[in-house]
Structures are given as structure tokens and as C-alpha cells.
Amino acid sequence: MRKQSLFHISKRDTLPLGKALLIRGGILLLALVFCGLVTTLLTGQNPISVYGTILSGAFGTSRRIGVTARSVAILLGISLAVTPAFKMRFWNIGAEGQTLIGCLATTACMITLEDKLPNAALIIVSLIAALLAGALWGFLPAFFKAKWNTNETLFTLMMNYIAMQLASFFIIVWEVPKGAGKIGIINQSTRAGWLPEIGNAYMLPILIVAIMTGFMYIYLTYSKHGYEIAVVGESQRTASYAGIKVDRVIIRTMVLSGALCALMGFLLTSGVDHTLTTTIVDSRGFTAVMVSWMSKFNPFIMIASSLLLVTMDRGASEVASALSLNHSFADILTGIILFFIIATEFFITYKVTLRKNSKKEA
Amino acid sequence: MENKCAIKMENITKRFGSVVANNAINMELREGEILSLLGENGSGKTTLMNMLSGIYFPDEGQIYIHDKPVTIASPKDAFDLGIGMIHQHFKLVDLFTATENIILGLEGKLDLNNARKKVQEICDRYGFDIDPDMKIYDMSVSQKQTVEIVKVLYRGADILILDEPTAVLTPQETEKLFAVMRNMKADGKSLIIITHKLHEVLEVSDRVAVLRKGEYIGDVMTKDADQQSLTDMMVGHSVTLNIDRPMPVNVTPRLKLEGLTVFDELGVKRLDNVSFTINAGEVLGVAGVAGSGQRELLESIAGLYPITSGSVTFYPPEGDTPQEMAGKDPMDIRRAGIAMSFVPEDRLGMGLVGSMGMTGNMMLRSWRKGKGVFLNRKDPEALAQRIWQELEVVTPSTNFPVRRMSGGNVQKVLVGREIAQQPSVLMTAYAVRGLDINTSYTIYNLLTEQKMKGVAVVYVGEDLDVLLELCDRIVVLCGGQVSGVVDARTTNKLEVGALMTRVGGGAAENA
């Protein structure tokens, strides 16, 4: 007699929201306990103190809270930017390049126009340049997709490298001092093109992204554009049937995505780091993809997801120095937690039952 | 019981989420018999058979093959047990010959000559009419089906399951298939034929097993059954098979097609010089073997398919000047004030958005009407509420994703929305496919109601009985050409069936 599989997997009805939340919360707790176990086994450290260190690394001082909040804002901003494209099932993995090209355009304006424009005008010109550059980075793959059905995943990925190479090239052109291979802080003495501070160094980016979050929620939920995006994402044939011009929606949405990524790039260069490096975006263009999907394209859930990832990342540095563990250790913990979160979805969608010993020998 | 059981299913249950597709089914197939598995669409016939062919695995229950308990966990297991299933959708490589397709995937040394001989032998033995060296792309639908049957016989199947084999065949081809089935039976094979066409059941099978809503209702010997008794078993109560068909009034031309010709993406001609008139106040049926250009016809009219040459002229009900529709996309057509509704064949892939609820789907037709950049959700919500009640759609709320509704309810949402547009032309493609008899009648009545309101109704259908009872005139398509236009009240199935296979035809329009 052939053996039967031990488990039986079947699809379950939609769980009530409360129960689903309960499962998610429980799994998160389980993940933390499991991480603690791993920590003790691998390092001999007390897991509580590791968690404590992570939290104090992220929120320990008011400066840390500020930096963490601002990092959350930038990651959240890029996640919001990629969301319309993903909702349209356009696999845009080019957020990294779209953001970087925004940084590059901003840098170009700040360096070349430093003494030619009053500060306010310089900031506005930089912003417009960044938005246009990002829009172009979004437009190109969308246009080729709409006209000739090229593969957008490869196209957007390649655009990342182009942005990266352009950035490397111009870093050498503008390097300070000559031969340093880097730009350093731009306009350090004049602060030309630097975004003004509101209250403190962290507030402005946070405010901008907060507004963006509200805007994106309304745009996706209540606007005609949002509806068009949802229909195109579900089925292009349905969209044509409803009189939606699919090509136009694809291009328009990617232009928006690219421009919003570049807006984050503008914030990074003009408001946060005041420099340009090839790693300034720090893979947040890719992390954003995960944030967007993990949050099921809901801008408000994205706040929580970004917070979780940034906290773990910021805490990692602290763990590394305070407990003299490798920086990668916090990455391992992040990985475990993400694994649990993503696995939860499986258990929310499917029911797994142990197969009863059904066969009695005849 | 004089015969041994080829298949015995004991307490077989299969669930998909909360839907019980099969509930504790006990069924048997005796050796050397033809069993009809009868049931409305959605009654669980295909699910049950898929468990025999290893595609699904039962949640509960036990299957016995030739009285031995077995576990069928994969199509390979089924095949090792001698079970061969012929699906509705063929899986053949177009560029290969019949023989090459038949031996595709078999292990062992490749010996085409030997294989060809063996294929020829099988064909001769059962009376199959195919050439082993013919390429699949040269074959008709019925020949392709034959290749599928020979394929499972070649692999040594002695239990054959045919899933709605006659859906794609003309009446003449169906006759041939039945003859072959009888030959196989005489050779000791056991067969199950899934169908919902009663006359076929009576004609070909020895015994009929009836499923209804996932339950096994019972079985009868075919010689003791008739159409009425089987219908009663299938539906659960007596229904009349007559569709109410009032005489059309105020028939005026609404759409004139002239020399319509279209090509698909690969450059294959899909419609060839199609000309006919669609009248207001009439239900115009479109008949044809699957893939004769029905989809292309409707989509061309709706502005969703590029028209190479020819014209589609719209005659407005108010008697204004006629308008040309060819070259317009759906939005242009709407803007030109032409109220056209279209119930496409692919409901969830074209007519509806599966992940949205009823309200979101109502918006497909009205999303442009909101103020400025924002959507108007109020009117669609009200419309959704109205359709929910009037058509008795079963759904927990107007925001419940339509993908998770049953087929009949999905279709009610779609048809309800399209009729609510107050169309002057209403086109429907396979409007009752997959629906139970009650819902089908709801749809027929809705269409007839529209016809009496002076709407030009187009009904593309596959069931000739329904076409003959519902429509006023029938256009028959064959290979992208109009092979005839007939009066549905005076024609009969044989005439339409003959037209379905005759290219050109040459019958004059008699409108």
C-alpha cells in the first residue's frame, strides 16, 4: 500500500479580522521567543538584554529617536512610492535607481548652481530636477512595457545600474578634494540648497512623508486613478472592457512612482545626508518592495512594517558595539522575524490538519 | 450484482474552503458498462472525476479499483491503475503528429514505426478515424479529441472518463463518438461520460448516476429512465423545459455588419467577410462550434478587437443619423452615446474584477462619473443593493469579492449590471455556461424582457436546444464565416448542426 502524506492542506474560509490579528500577534510573539532561544544558543547572551539593547539603540536617546523616525520616514516614503506600481502588478524593482537618480539630480543642481541662484530658488530647482529625473526613470520601462510588452522586472533592474554608474561617474567629476573619490558634504560652508530645518533636523522629512502617506491612501482608495490602477492590476482585459486606456495608466503610474522615489532621493541629499554616494539609498529601494507587499499595499500598515525593519536595523548597530556581537546578528534576527510574519499568511489562508490514520486493514 | 466493479468510491468527500464540492459520495462503475454521470454544472461531477484521475485528493473516503483499495495521489498513479481521463481542454503539441503526441512522455526507447503501427491497430479496432501521421494543427476539434482518446488507450487504460466530450462537437461528430464508445465497451472497457445533455445520456449509456449540489442522488438503469425523470432527479423538482418566447414587435435594424474581417495577433483570419443585421426587438442567436469566431465577433463590435476591414453601423433608436462604430474603442463608443452592454464569455477575466465586491464592479461602468478626480461610490452602491435584492444574489455583503461567489451569482452580478445600463444593444457570450437550471431561466427571462423593451439582444450560445427555443433568428458561424442565417422557429437541430460544419454555406439572409 502506498503511503499517504501526513498532513492535509486545504483552503479555509476568510478568518474574521479579530482572529486573524490575534494569530498575527501570537506569531510575532512566538518569533520573538524563538529569536531569544537562538540568541542564547548561539551567543550565550541573555535574550532580554539583546532586545533591550536593540530598543535602546533605536530609541535610547532623543537623538536616536529622531534618527530612527527619520529613517522610518525615508523607507516609508519609498515604500509608498512603489506601491501604485505594484498594485498595478507592474514589477518595479527599480526604486533603488529611481531614488538614486533623484539624489544625483539634486546634487547636480546644488553643485552647479550653488552661487547662481538664491537659496529658495535653488531648492525648488533641485526638487523639480529630481522629480523629472525620477519620472524619466519610471517612464522608460513603462513606455517600453506599454508599447512592446518588454519585461519590466529586467528593465527596471537595469535602470538601477545605469543610475549607479551615472552616480559613480559624477562623483569623480565633482570629487572634493581631487583624488578623494568622493564628494563629501556639499556646500558645507554656504549650506546652499540645504532644506531648512523645522524645529529640529528630523522634522521636515517626517512631515513630508506623513502628508504623502495620507495622500497615497486617498489616491489609491478614493480617486479615479486609484480605481484604474486596481482594475489594470487585476486584469488588463477587464480594464480595456471598462474603457480604461491601459497603456496610459501604466505609463502615468510609473511616472508617479519614479517621481515619488526621486522625491525621497531629494530629501536624502538635500535634507538628510547632504552628499551623494553610490550607496546613499542603502538598498532601501529593495526593502521598500518587501514593506509594500508585507503591508498588502495599505499605507498605514506600511508605517508599522517600516518601523519594525528600521528598529531592527538601527538596533543592530547598537548590538554590535554594546554586546560585541557581529552586526549581522541582528540581521539574522530580522530574517527570523520576517520569516515568521510571512509564514503567518500561509496559516491564515490555509488549514493544515494531521491526517487521521484512516485506513483500517480490510 | 452480476458484474465486478471497475471503480468503487466509498464516502468520498472533497471540500474547497467552506464549499463542499462532493459530500460522502458512494458510487460504482461496473466492468464493461457505460455510465453517464449526470448533473448540472457545479454539481461536482468534474471534481469527483478529478479525484479518480489524481488531480485532486479526497479529503475523506476510499477508492477501490477492481475491488482493491487504492490511493491515487497523482495522475501517474491513476495511469498505473489503468484510468485514463479525457479532459475538456486538450493537451496536445500542435506541431507534432498524432503518433508523436500519443507517445510523448512515455519512457523507454523511441520507436516511431512501431508506435505508428500500434496506433493504427487501436484505430482499426475501435473505428477511430484519424491518420497517425497527421499534424495536430491540421486537425478538427473532433479529431484532436480522438487523439486524446487513442492516447489513453495506447497507454493501456481500461477505464476511460470523458469530461463533457460532446460540448465541442457537432451532432454528427457526436454520433461518431458514441459509436466508438460502444465499440470500446464491447471490447470490455469501462467508461464514464460526464454530460448534462439528457438525450445523449439516454442514447449512449447503460446506467445513469445523478449528482446534485455535491450529493449523490442515485442511479437508474437507462432503459428505465426518460428525459423528464432524469431532469427531476437532476434538479430536485419538476421544471418545464419550455422557454417563454413572445413574438417580437417593432423589429427595426439596430446594427448592420458589412464585410467584417479581422485577424488575430498571429495573423490568422478570425472573421472573414461577415455581414448580417442585428435587429432591435429581437433575440439574435449566434451558433457555431467553439472557436468559430464568436468571441472575435462580439469583441469587434464592442471595440475591443482591431477591425481590419468592413463596417459596423449603429442605427440609433431615436432615428438619428447612423453612426459608424468600427475603429472606435469602448470609451469612444460610450462617448458617441451608443448604449451597448456586453456580457463577455470570460466573466472574471474581462467582465468583472474578481477581487472587488459588487459595488466595485458596478463602478466598472460608472467610474468616470464621479466629481473631479474622485470616485462616486454612492450610486454604484445603490445599484449593487438593487441587483443584490432583485436578482437574489447570494453574497454576505456588497463588498464581498465576487471571485468567491458561485458561478451563478457571479453571472447575476454581471448581467444585472449590464442590463442596468439601459442598453440599446445587449450582447451576451455563453450567458448560462456553468449555471444551474434555475439561474439559467432567470437569465433567459431577463434577456427576453430586454427584447420586449426594444433592445437588440445577441445571444452567443452552445446549447442548440436553448438557441432554438430562446432566439428569433440564428446566425451560424463556421470558420469565421457566416454559413447561414435561419429562422429559429422553423429550423431544427440537424439543419443548424449541418451549417455549423459547412464553410460559406451560401444561405441567404432571410430577415
PDB file of C-alpha atoms in Angstrom, chain A residues 1-5 8-14 218 221-228 230-231 234-245 248 355-356 358-359 362, chain B residues 17-18 57 59 62 69 71 77 295 299 304 329-331 342 344 348-356 360 363-365 367-368 370 372-375 377 403-404 417-418:
ATOM      1  CA  MET A   1       0.000   0.000   0.000  1.00  0.00           C
ATOM      2  CA  ARG A   2       1.284   3.418  -0.888  1.00  0.00           C
ATOM      3  CA  LYS A   3       1.889   5.823   1.930  1.00  0.00           C
ATOM      4  CA  GLN A   4      -0.280   8.820   2.426  1.00  0.00           C
ATOM      5  CA  SER A   5       1.095  12.208   3.179  1.00  0.00           C
ATOM      6  CA  HIS A   8      -3.561  17.542   4.662  1.00  0.00           C
ATOM      7  CA  ILE A   9      -3.749  21.112   3.452  1.00  0.00           C
ATOM      8  CA  SER A  10      -6.993  22.760   2.493  1.00  0.00           C
ATOM      9  CA  LYS A  11      -8.078  26.292   1.900  1.00  0.00           C
ATOM     10  CA  ARG A  12     -10.038  27.869   4.703  1.00  0.00           C
ATOM     11  CA  ASP A  13     -12.747  30.491   4.788  1.00  0.00           C
ATOM     12  CA  THR A  14     -11.802  34.051   5.428  1.00  0.00           C
ATOM     13  CA  ILE A 218      -6.709  58.732  -0.592  1.00  0.00           C
ATOM     14  CA  THR A 221      -8.810  54.323  -2.298  1.00  0.00           C
ATOM     15  CA  TYR A 222     -10.931  57.242  -3.395  1.00  0.00           C
ATOM     16  CA  SER A 223      -9.591  58.551  -6.687  1.00  0.00           C
ATOM     17  CA  LYS A 224     -10.417  57.521 -10.230  1.00  0.00           C
ATOM     18  CA  HIS A 225      -6.737  56.918 -10.827  1.00  0.00           C
ATOM     19  CA  GLY A 226      -6.631  54.538  -7.890  1.00  0.00           C
ATOM     20  CA  TYR A 227      -9.582  52.617  -9.286  1.00  0.00           C
ATOM     21  CA  GLU A 228      -7.972  52.402 -12.710  1.00  0.00           C
ATOM     22  CA  ALA A 230      -6.689  48.407  -9.215  1.00  0.00           C
ATOM     23  CA  VAL A 231      -8.566  47.250 -12.315  1.00  0.00           C
ATOM     24  CA  GLU A 234      -6.418  42.616 -11.703  1.00  0.00           C
ATOM     25  CA  SER A 235      -6.917  42.141 -15.423  1.00  0.00           C
ATOM     26  CA  GLN A 236      -5.901  44.270 -18.374  1.00  0.00           C
ATOM     27  CA  ARG A 237      -8.725  42.777 -20.410  1.00  0.00           C
ATOM     28  CA  THR A 238     -11.268  43.899 -17.846  1.00  0.00           C
ATOM     29  CA  ALA A 239      -9.668  47.330 -17.912  1.00  0.00           C
ATOM     30  CA  SER A 240      -9.992  47.636 -21.692  1.00  0.00           C
ATOM     31  CA  TYR A 241     -13.537  46.368 -21.435  1.00  0.00           C
ATOM     32  CA  ALA A 242     -14.339  49.160 -18.976  1.00  0.00           C
ATOM     33  CA  GLY A 243     -12.865  51.731 -21.334  1.00  0.00           C
ATOM     34  CA  ILE A 244      -9.678  52.266 -19.340  1.00  0.00           C
ATOM     35  CA  LYS A 245      -6.713  53.145 -21.536  1.00  0.00           C
ATOM     36  CA  ARG A 248      -1.790  55.395 -20.417  1.00  0.00           C
ATOM     37  CA  ARG A 355      -4.235  13.073   8.608  1.00  0.00           C
ATOM     38  CA  LYS A 356      -6.003  10.586  10.776  1.00  0.00           C
ATOM     39  CA  SER A 358      -7.806   6.485   8.065  1.00  0.00           C
ATOM     40  CA  LYS A 359      -7.076   3.051   6.708  1.00  0.00           C
ATOM     41  CA  ALA A 362      -9.571  -4.688   5.106  1.00  0.00           C
TER      42      ALA A 362
ATOM     43  CA  GLY B  17     -12.841  26.127   1.738  1.00  0.00           C
ATOM     44  CA  SER B  18     -16.389  26.181   3.005  1.00  0.00           C
ATOM     45  CA  PHE B  57      -7.019  14.156  -3.498  1.00  0.00           C
ATOM     46  CA  ASP B  59     -10.485  14.805   1.993  1.00  0.00           C
ATOM     47  CA  GLN B  62     -11.756   5.353  -0.016  1.00  0.00           C
ATOM     48  CA  PRO B  69      -8.351  -0.324  -2.111  1.00  0.00           C
ATOM     49  CA  THR B  71      -4.553   5.642  -3.080  1.00  0.00           C
ATOM     50  CA  ASP B  77      -0.930   6.692 -10.006  1.00  0.00           C
ATOM     51  CA  ARG B 295     -15.549  35.826 -29.395  1.00  0.00           C
ATOM     52  CA  GLU B 299     -15.312  41.917 -29.232  1.00  0.00           C
ATOM     53  CA  LEU B 304     -12.109  45.516 -28.154  1.00  0.00           C
ATOM     54  CA  ASP B 329     -12.645  51.889 -28.683  1.00  0.00           C
ATOM     55  CA  PRO B 330     -15.107  51.244 -25.837  1.00  0.00           C
ATOM     56  CA  MET B 331     -14.700  54.756 -24.475  1.00  0.00           C
ATOM     57  CA  PHE B 342     -21.660  43.276 -23.238  1.00  0.00           C
ATOM     58  CA  PRO B 344     -18.348  38.549 -22.128  1.00  0.00           C
ATOM     59  CA  LEU B 348     -13.937  37.235 -14.107  1.00  0.00           C
ATOM     60  CA  GLY B 349     -11.179  37.887 -16.637  1.00  0.00           C
ATOM     61  CA  MET B 350     -12.985  40.524 -18.630  1.00  0.00           C
ATOM     62  CA  GLY B 351     -16.406  41.475 -17.359  1.00  0.00           C
ATOM     63  CA  LEU B 352     -15.649  41.767 -13.655  1.00  0.00           C
ATOM     64  CA  VAL B 353     -12.852  42.436 -11.221  1.00  0.00           C
ATOM     65  CA  GLY B 354     -12.633  39.318  -9.073  1.00  0.00           C
ATOM     66  CA  SER B 355     -11.070  40.877  -6.007  1.00  0.00           C
ATOM     67  CA  MET B 356     -13.664  43.628  -5.751  1.00  0.00           C
ATOM     68  CA  GLY B 360     -16.544  47.972  -7.059  1.00  0.00           C
ATOM     69  CA  MET B 363     -18.173  51.091 -10.879  1.00  0.00           C
ATOM     70  CA  LEU B 364     -16.598  49.452 -13.931  1.00  0.00           C
ATOM     71  CA  ARG B 365     -19.386  51.065 -15.914  1.00  0.00           C
ATOM     72  CA  TRP B 367     -16.227  55.123 -12.534  1.00  0.00           C
ATOM     73  CA  ARG B 368     -15.807  58.100 -14.825  1.00  0.00           C
ATOM     74  CA  GLY B 370     -17.512  60.961 -10.115  1.00  0.00           C
ATOM     75  CA  GLY B 372     -13.276  65.726 -10.450  1.00  0.00           C
ATOM     76  CA  VAL B 373     -10.585  63.230  -9.565  1.00  0.00           C
ATOM     77  CA  PHE B 374     -12.696  61.360  -7.039  1.00  0.00           C
ATOM     78  CA  LEU B 375     -14.903  58.315  -7.402  1.00  0.00           C
ATOM     79  CA  ARG B 377     -19.318  55.285  -4.655  1.00  0.00           C
ATOM     80  CA  ARG B 403     -14.378  35.865  -7.198  1.00  0.00           C
ATOM     81  CA  ARG B 404     -15.526  33.951  -4.151  1.00  0.00           C
ATOM     82  CA  ARG B 417     -25.056  45.437 -14.201  1.00  0.00           C
ATOM     83  CA  GLU B 418     -25.159  45.301 -17.979  1.00  0.00           C
TER      84      GLU B 418
END
